[in-house]
Tab-separated table of C-alpha atoms in Angstrom:
chain	number	residue	atom	x	y	z
M	1	ARG	CA	3.395	-8.549	13.396
M	2	PRO	CA	0.451	-6.777	11.004
M	3	PHE	CA	0.427	-3.424	10.524
M	4	THR	CA	-2.189	-0.493	10.117
M	5	SER	CA	-0.803	2.920	8.805
M	6	GLY	CA	-2.292	6.046	7.404
M	7	ASP	CA	-2.397	6.153	4.231
M	8	GLY	CA	0.492	8.483	3.422
M	9	VAL	CA	2.381	8.252	-0.058
M	10	ALA	CA	5.076	6.037	1.280
M	11	SER	CA	2.756	3.694	3.303
M	12	ALA	CA	1.007	2.354	0.359
M	13	GLU	CA	4.463	0.605	-0.878
M	14	VAL	CA	4.292	-1.705	2.222
M	15	VAL	CA	0.858	-1.736	3.544
M	16	ASP	CA	-2.198	-3.645	2.031
M	17	SER	CA	-4.856	-6.131	3.207
M	18	THR	CA	-2.081	-8.821	2.876
M	19	THR	CA	0.096	-6.893	5.402
M	20	GLY	CA	-2.282	-4.755	7.467
M	21	GLY	CA	-4.466	-2.331	6.477
M	22	LEU	CA	-4.120	1.526	5.445
M	23	LEU	CA	-6.626	4.109	6.952
M	24	PRO	CA	-7.489	7.942	5.837
M	25	ALA	CA	-4.971	9.917	7.701
M	26	GLY	CA	-6.734	11.933	10.613
M	27	ASP	CA	-9.772	9.765	11.078
M	28	PRO	CA	-9.800	8.547	14.306
M	29	HIS	CA	-13.102	6.442	13.889
M	30	ALA	CA	-11.114	4.552	10.969
M	31	LEU	CA	-8.269	3.904	13.256
M	32	HIS	CA	-10.718	2.328	16.092
M	33	GLN	CA	-12.354	-0.019	13.653
M	34	ALA	CA	-9.283	-1.051	12.246
M	35	ILE	CA	-7.537	-1.810	15.729
M	36	LEU	CA	-11.295	-3.691	16.412
M	37	GLY	CA	-10.864	-5.614	13.380
M	38	MET	CA	-7.360	-6.688	13.839
M	39	LEU	CA	-8.467	-7.547	17.885
M	40	ALA	CA	-11.048	-9.980	16.040
M	41	LEU	CA	-8.782	-11.746	13.817
M	42	PRO	CA	-7.268	-15.049	14.537
M	43	LEU	CA	-3.969	-15.705	15.663
M	44	ASP	CA	-2.872	-17.133	12.636
M	45	SER	CA	-3.981	-14.520	10.622
M	46	LEU	CA	-2.210	-11.627	12.576
M	47	LYS	CA	0.968	-13.774	11.898
M	48	ALA	CA	0.614	-14.309	8.616
M	49	LYS	CA	0.027	-10.641	7.907
M	50	GLY	CA	3.124	-9.831	10.000
M	51	ALA	CA	5.135	-12.417	8.084
M	52	ALA	CA	3.947	-10.975	4.402
M	53	GLY	CA	4.985	-7.285	5.946
M	54	ARG	CA	8.558	-8.291	7.204
M	55	SER	CA	8.848	-10.096	3.850
M	56	ARG	CA	7.769	-7.375	1.747
M	57	VAL	CA	9.988	-4.836	3.915
M	58	THR	CA	13.027	-7.068	3.408
M	59	GLU	CA	12.482	-7.787	-0.602
M	60	ARG	CA	11.967	-4.244	-1.688
M	61	PHE	CA	13.827	-2.066	0.902
M	62	THR	CA	17.097	-3.215	0.942
M	63	TRP	CA	20.179	-0.873	1.601
M	64	GLU	CA	21.491	-1.657	-1.969
M	65	ARG	CA	18.033	-1.181	-3.576
M	66	VAL	CA	17.857	2.221	-1.646
M	67	VAL	CA	21.305	3.643	-2.525
M	68	ASN	CA	20.425	2.491	-6.259
M	69	ALA	CA	17.054	4.463	-6.470
M	70	PHE	CA	18.920	7.448	-4.610
M	71	SER	CA	21.820	7.106	-7.100
M	72	GLU	CA	19.418	7.047	-10.016
M	73	LEU	CA	17.502	9.807	-8.631
M	74	LEU	CA	20.528	12.137	-8.442
M	75	ALA	CA	21.807	10.866	-11.364
M	76	ALA	CA	18.451	11.980	-13.314
M	77	ARG	CA	18.559	15.227	-11.483
M	78	THR	CA	21.949	15.802	-12.748
M	79	VAL	CA	21.445	15.286	-16.167
M	80	SER	CA	18.417	17.547	-16.488
M	81	ALA	CA	19.981	20.736	-14.541
M	82	PRO	CA	20.687	23.551	-16.391
M	83	SER	CA	24.316	24.393	-16.448
M	84	HIS	CA	25.486	27.611	-14.918
M	85	PRO	CA	28.252	29.592	-16.656
């Protein structure tokens, strides 16, 4: 399924014009226009956007990648943290 989201920090990692669309947060008119735009697309285009979004998520956000990124963040934080006597 295609995806439309507010333009929060993490949303841009998943959503773009290939997978759906990003909207300005708190803009009901933009949401209305995005919904109308999606409804006007042919079913094949909607399916392609949905498939692209699913592919992006399954490639970029596996548990292994999330754990590795979090581990790297913790390691960097530990190295830069001041030592306490």
